[in-house]
Amino acid sequence: MSGLEIERKFLVRGNGYKQQAVSHSRIKQGYICSGHGRTVRVRLRDHCAFLTIKGPSLDGGLSRYEFEKEITLDEAEHLFHLCEPGIIDKTRYLVPSGKHTFEVDEFYGDNEGLVMAEVELSAPDEPYEKPDFIGREVTGDRRFYNSHLRQNPFRLWKDEI
């Protein structure tokens, strides 16, 4: 998959999303490089692996170019050795809401206690139905980017929110 990614991010209230989820999967991801809004990421998701390249956002974090390619598990394990320090470990829950599916990420390790939801849109102004567990919007807030969380984990600044 490649193209423009348009998404909105939110903090999550409570754990009602778990009962509404139609599936969940464990994700481990590392960053080969990250900086200036660009990232190259390797991800293991259950028994699949992906290499993803993301460009900078030009509209406050709402959209950016994304290229993603499935790779072998062996390739992913080798690429993890090239990653910058700090691995993101989380469970992703898929929660349908109207015509969309919210991806709810529950983080572990140094990001324990952080739960965020994202919804992908086809246009920046596309309407969507918010499930009841959706809290404050954090779209464009770099503190909540996974590449930032690996360097500045939630445990260090959670009292600020």
PDB file of N, CA, C and O in Angstrom, residues 32-74:
ATOM      1  N   ILE A  32      14.085   2.495  12.014  1.00  0.00           N
ATOM      2  CA  ILE A  32      15.422   2.500  11.432  1.00  0.00           C
ATOM      3  C   ILE A  32      15.944   3.928  11.416  1.00  0.00           C
ATOM      4  O   ILE A  32      17.105   4.178  11.711  1.00  0.00           O
ATOM      5  N   CYS A  33      15.072   4.861  11.102  1.00  0.00           N
ATOM      6  CA  CYS A  33      15.422   6.276  11.237  1.00  0.00           C
ATOM      7  C   CYS A  33      14.141   7.081  11.417  1.00  0.00           C
ATOM      8  O   CYS A  33      13.073   6.700  10.949  1.00  0.00           O
ATOM      9  N   SER A  34      14.280   8.175  12.128  1.00  0.00           N
ATOM     10  CA  SER A  34      13.155   9.077  12.351  1.00  0.00           C
ATOM     11  C   SER A  34      13.707  10.469  12.594  1.00  0.00           C
ATOM     12  O   SER A  34      14.658  10.656  13.333  1.00  0.00           O
ATOM     13  N   GLY A  35      13.126  11.416  11.941  1.00  0.00           N
ATOM     14  CA  GLY A  35      13.550  12.800  12.111  1.00  0.00           C
ATOM     15  C   GLY A  35      12.964  13.670  11.028  1.00  0.00           C
ATOM     16  O   GLY A  35      12.691  13.206   9.915  1.00  0.00           O
ATOM     17  N   HIS A  36      12.737  14.943  11.355  1.00  0.00           N
ATOM     18  CA  HIS A  36      12.199  15.917  10.410  1.00  0.00           C
ATOM     19  C   HIS A  36      10.870  15.449   9.822  1.00  0.00           C
ATOM     20  O   HIS A  36      10.575  15.701   8.652  1.00  0.00           O
ATOM     21  N   GLY A  37      10.083  14.721  10.651  1.00  0.00           N
ATOM     22  CA  GLY A  37       8.771  14.270  10.206  1.00  0.00           C
ATOM     23  C   GLY A  37       8.780  13.046   9.314  1.00  0.00           C
ATOM     24  O   GLY A  37       7.743  12.577   8.881  1.00  0.00           O
ATOM     25  N   ARG A  38       9.956  12.501   9.039  1.00  0.00           N
ATOM     26  CA  ARG A  38      10.067  11.316   8.186  1.00  0.00           C
ATOM     27  C   ARG A  38      10.445  10.113   9.043  1.00  0.00           C
ATOM     28  O   ARG A  38      11.243  10.239   9.960  1.00  0.00           O
ATOM     29  N   THR A  39       9.871   8.954   8.708  1.00  0.00           N
ATOM     30  CA  THR A  39      10.222   7.747   9.448  1.00  0.00           C
ATOM     31  C   THR A  39      10.349   6.558   8.508  1.00  0.00           C
ATOM     32  O   THR A  39       9.675   6.481   7.481  1.00  0.00           O
ATOM     33  N   VAL A  40      11.236   5.655   8.903  1.00  0.00           N
ATOM     34  CA  VAL A  40      11.338   4.338   8.271  1.00  0.00           C
ATOM     35  C   VAL A  40      11.174   3.345   9.416  1.00  0.00           C
ATOM     36  O   VAL A  40      11.968   3.331  10.346  1.00  0.00           O
ATOM     37  N   ARG A  41      10.100   2.546   9.325  1.00  0.00           N
ATOM     38  CA  ARG A  41       9.709   1.690  10.433  1.00  0.00           C
ATOM     39  C   ARG A  41       9.647   0.236   9.987  1.00  0.00           C
ATOM     40  O   ARG A  41       9.258  -0.067   8.873  1.00  0.00           O
ATOM     41  N   VAL A  42      10.031  -0.658  10.915  1.00  0.00           N
ATOM     42  CA  VAL A  42       9.828  -2.097  10.718  1.00  0.00           C
ATOM     43  C   VAL A  42       8.830  -2.544  11.775  1.00  0.00           C
ATOM     44  O   VAL A  42       8.910  -2.126  12.930  1.00  0.00           O
ATOM     45  N   ARG A  43       7.859  -3.374  11.350  1.00  0.00           N
ATOM     46  CA  ARG A  43       6.786  -3.764  12.265  1.00  0.00           C
ATOM     47  C   ARG A  43       6.496  -5.255  12.136  1.00  0.00           C
ATOM     48  O   ARG A  43       6.407  -5.784  11.039  1.00  0.00           O
ATOM     49  N   LEU A  44       6.343  -5.891  13.310  1.00  0.00           N
ATOM     50  CA  LEU A  44       5.808  -7.252  13.382  1.00  0.00           C
ATOM     51  C   LEU A  44       4.388  -7.132  13.907  1.00  0.00           C
ATOM     52  O   LEU A  44       4.157  -6.503  14.943  1.00  0.00           O
ATOM     53  N   ARG A  45       3.455  -7.733  13.185  1.00  0.00           N
ATOM     54  CA  ARG A  45       2.058  -7.732  13.617  1.00  0.00           C
ATOM     55  C   ARG A  45       1.564  -9.163  13.539  1.00  0.00           C
ATOM     56  O   ARG A  45       1.361  -9.700  12.457  1.00  0.00           O
ATOM     57  N   ASP A  46       1.429  -9.775  14.708  1.00  0.00           N
ATOM     58  CA  ASP A  46       1.112 -11.194  14.790  1.00  0.00           C
ATOM     59  C   ASP A  46       2.155 -11.981  13.990  1.00  0.00           C
ATOM     60  O   ASP A  46       3.309 -11.962  14.358  1.00  0.00           O
ATOM     61  N   HIS A  47       1.784 -12.587  12.893  1.00  0.00           N
ATOM     62  CA  HIS A  47       2.727 -13.406  12.125  1.00  0.00           C
ATOM     63  C   HIS A  47       3.080 -12.780  10.778  1.00  0.00           C
ATOM     64  O   HIS A  47       3.489 -13.479   9.848  1.00  0.00           O
ATOM     65  N   CYS A  48       2.938 -11.451  10.688  1.00  0.00           N
ATOM     66  CA  CYS A  48       3.272 -10.729   9.458  1.00  0.00           C
ATOM     67  C   CYS A  48       4.280  -9.634   9.797  1.00  0.00           C
ATOM     68  O   CYS A  48       4.369  -9.188  10.934  1.00  0.00           O
ATOM     69  N   ALA A  49       5.013  -9.190   8.770  1.00  0.00           N
ATOM     70  CA  ALA A  49       6.008  -8.140   8.967  1.00  0.00           C
ATOM     71  C   ALA A  49       5.890  -7.114   7.840  1.00  0.00           C
ATOM     72  O   ALA A  49       5.541  -7.463   6.703  1.00  0.00           O
ATOM     73  N   PHE A  50       6.213  -5.855   8.174  1.00  0.00           N
ATOM     74  CA  PHE A  50       6.071  -4.762   7.212  1.00  0.00           C
ATOM     75  C   PHE A  50       7.206  -3.766   7.362  1.00  0.00           C
ATOM     76  O   PHE A  50       7.690  -3.523   8.468  1.00  0.00           O
ATOM     77  N   LEU A  51       7.581  -3.168   6.247  1.00  0.00           N
ATOM     78  CA  LEU A  51       8.496  -2.042   6.220  1.00  0.00           C
ATOM     79  C   LEU A  51       7.673  -0.852   5.751  1.00  0.00           C
ATOM     80  O   LEU A  51       6.998  -0.931   4.716  1.00  0.00           O
ATOM     81  N   THR A  52       7.705   0.233   6.523  1.00  0.00           N
ATOM     82  CA  THR A  52       6.879   1.400   6.221  1.00  0.00           C
ATOM     83  C   THR A  52       7.742   2.650   6.199  1.00  0.00           C
ATOM     84  O   THR A  52       8.577   2.854   7.084  1.00  0.00           O
ATOM     85  N   ILE A  53       7.504   3.472   5.198  1.00  0.00           N
ATOM     86  CA  ILE A  53       8.171   4.767   5.079  1.00  0.00           C
ATOM     87  C   ILE A  53       7.081   5.825   5.099  1.00  0.00           C
ATOM     88  O   ILE A  53       6.098   5.731   4.353  1.00  0.00           O
ATOM     89  N   LYS A  54       7.246   6.824   5.978  1.00  0.00           N
ATOM     90  CA  LYS A  54       6.271   7.909   6.064  1.00  0.00           C
ATOM     91  C   LYS A  54       6.982   9.236   5.862  1.00  0.00           C
ATOM     92  O   LYS A  54       8.076   9.451   6.377  1.00  0.00           O
ATOM     93  N   GLY A  55       6.334  10.121   5.112  1.00  0.00           N
ATOM     94  CA  GLY A  55       6.868  11.455   4.874  1.00  0.00           C
ATOM     95  C   GLY A  55       6.342  12.441   5.891  1.00  0.00           C
ATOM     96  O   GLY A  55       5.492  12.107   6.722  1.00  0.00           O
ATOM     97  N   PRO A  56       6.826  13.677   5.820  1.00  0.00           N
ATOM     98  CA  PRO A  56       6.365  14.695   6.768  1.00  0.00           C
ATOM     99  C   PRO A  56       4.941  15.142   6.458  1.00  0.00           C
ATOM    100  O   PRO A  56       4.485  15.059   5.320  1.00  0.00           O
ATOM    101  N   SER A  57       4.262  15.631   7.476  1.00  0.00           N
ATOM    102  CA  SER A  57       2.929  16.185   7.309  1.00  0.00           C
ATOM    103  C   SER A  57       3.047  17.658   6.963  1.00  0.00           C
ATOM    104  O   SER A  57       3.865  18.379   7.531  1.00  0.00           O
ATOM    105  N   LEU A  58       2.213  18.088   6.045  1.00  0.00           N
ATOM    106  CA  LEU A  58       2.207  19.503   5.664  1.00  0.00           C
ATOM    107  C   LEU A  58       0.958  20.224   6.161  1.00  0.00           C
ATOM    108  O   LEU A  58       0.764  21.390   5.864  1.00  0.00           O
ATOM    109  N   ASP A  59       0.117  19.502   6.926  1.00  0.00           N
ATOM    110  CA  ASP A  59      -1.140  20.101   7.373  1.00  0.00           C
ATOM    111  C   ASP A  59      -1.412  19.843   8.854  1.00  0.00           C
ATOM    112  O   ASP A  59      -2.515  19.492   9.244  1.00  0.00           O
ATOM    113  N   GLY A  60      -0.403  19.994   9.665  1.00  0.00           N
ATOM    114  CA  GLY A  60      -0.586  19.879  11.106  1.00  0.00           C
ATOM    115  C   GLY A  60      -0.783  18.469  11.626  1.00  0.00           C
ATOM    116  O   GLY A  60      -1.332  18.272  12.684  1.00  0.00           O
ATOM    117  N   GLY A  61      -0.333  17.471  10.861  1.00  0.00           N
ATOM    118  CA  GLY A  61      -0.396  16.094  11.331  1.00  0.00           C
ATOM    119  C   GLY A  61      -1.604  15.318  10.860  1.00  0.00           C
ATOM    120  O   GLY A  61      -1.737  14.140  11.156  1.00  0.00           O
ATOM    121  N   LEU A  62      -2.489  15.936  10.093  1.00  0.00           N
ATOM    122  CA  LEU A  62      -3.696  15.252   9.636  1.00  0.00           C
ATOM    123  C   LEU A  62      -3.404  14.259   8.512  1.00  0.00           C
ATOM    124  O   LEU A  62      -4.001  13.189   8.451  1.00  0.00           O
ATOM    125  N   SER A  63      -2.470  14.592   7.630  1.00  0.00           N
ATOM    126  CA  SER A  63      -2.174  13.679   6.519  1.00  0.00           C
ATOM    127  C   SER A  63      -0.680  13.692   6.208  1.00  0.00           C
ATOM    128  O   SER A  63       0.026  14.646   6.504  1.00  0.00           O
ATOM    129  N   ARG A  64      -0.226  12.578   5.602  1.00  0.00           N
ATOM    130  CA  ARG A  64       1.158  12.467   5.146  1.00  0.00           C
ATOM    131  C   ARG A  64       1.272  11.270   4.217  1.00  0.00           C
ATOM    132  O   ARG A  64       0.439  10.367   4.240  1.00  0.00           O
ATOM    133  N   TYR A  65       2.316  11.280   3.404  1.00  0.00           N
ATOM    134  CA  TYR A  65       2.531  10.184   2.470  1.00  0.00           C
ATOM    135  C   TYR A  65       3.000   8.948   3.230  1.00  0.00           C
ATOM    136  O   TYR A  65       3.803   9.045   4.155  1.00  0.00           O
ATOM    137  N   GLU A  66       2.490   7.788   2.827  1.00  0.00           N
ATOM    138  CA  GLU A  66       2.903   6.525   3.441  1.00  0.00           C
ATOM    139  C   GLU A  66       3.116   5.471   2.366  1.00  0.00           C
ATOM    140  O   GLU A  66       2.305   5.324   1.459  1.00  0.00           O
ATOM    141  N   PHE A  67       4.228   4.769   2.483  1.00  0.00           N
ATOM    142  CA  PHE A  67       4.525   3.611   1.631  1.00  0.00           C
ATOM    143  C   PHE A  67       4.723   2.425   2.563  1.00  0.00           C
ATOM    144  O   PHE A  67       5.483   2.520   3.527  1.00  0.00           O
ATOM    145  N   GLU A  68       4.025   1.324   2.285  1.00  0.00           N
ATOM    146  CA  GLU A  68       4.160   0.135   3.138  1.00  0.00           C
ATOM    147  C   GLU A  68       4.302  -1.097   2.267  1.00  0.00           C
ATOM    148  O   GLU A  68       3.597  -1.257   1.278  1.00  0.00           O
ATOM    149  N   LYS A  69       5.232  -1.970   2.667  1.00  0.00           N
ATOM    150  CA  LYS A  69       5.521  -3.185   1.913  1.00  0.00           C
ATOM    151  C   LYS A  69       5.629  -4.349   2.889  1.00  0.00           C
ATOM    152  O   LYS A  69       6.321  -4.257   3.904  1.00  0.00           O
ATOM    153  N   GLU A  70       4.930  -5.440   2.589  1.00  0.00           N
ATOM    154  CA  GLU A  70       5.072  -6.632   3.434  1.00  0.00           C
ATOM    155  C   GLU A  70       6.434  -7.258   3.165  1.00  0.00           C
ATOM    156  O   GLU A  70       6.879  -7.329   2.016  1.00  0.00           O
ATOM    157  N   ILE A  71       7.095  -7.690   4.240  1.00  0.00           N
ATOM    158  CA  ILE A  71       8.401  -8.343   4.148  1.00  0.00           C
ATOM    159  C   ILE A  71       8.313  -9.656   4.929  1.00  0.00           C
ATOM    160  O   ILE A  71       7.334  -9.910   5.629  1.00  0.00           O
ATOM    161  N   THR A  72       9.345 -10.470   4.823  1.00  0.00           N
ATOM    162  CA  THR A  72       9.338 -11.739   5.548  1.00  0.00           C
ATOM    163  C   THR A  72       9.658 -11.499   7.021  1.00  0.00           C
ATOM    164  O   THR A  72      10.261 -10.479   7.388  1.00  0.00           O
ATOM    165  N   LEU A  73       9.289 -12.456   7.858  1.00  0.00           N
ATOM    166  CA  LEU A  73       9.610 -12.368   9.285  1.00  0.00           C
ATOM    167  C   LEU A  73      11.117 -12.339   9.492  1.00  0.00           C
ATOM    168  O   LEU A  73      11.622 -11.613  10.351  1.00  0.00           O
ATOM    169  N   ASP A  74      11.849 -13.111   8.703  1.00  0.00           N
ATOM    170  CA  ASP A  74      13.300 -13.142   8.798  1.00  0.00           C
ATOM    171  C   ASP A  74      13.900 -11.769   8.449  1.00  0.00           C
ATOM    172  O   ASP A  74      14.806 -11.290   9.134  1.00  0.00           O
TER     173      ASP A  74
END
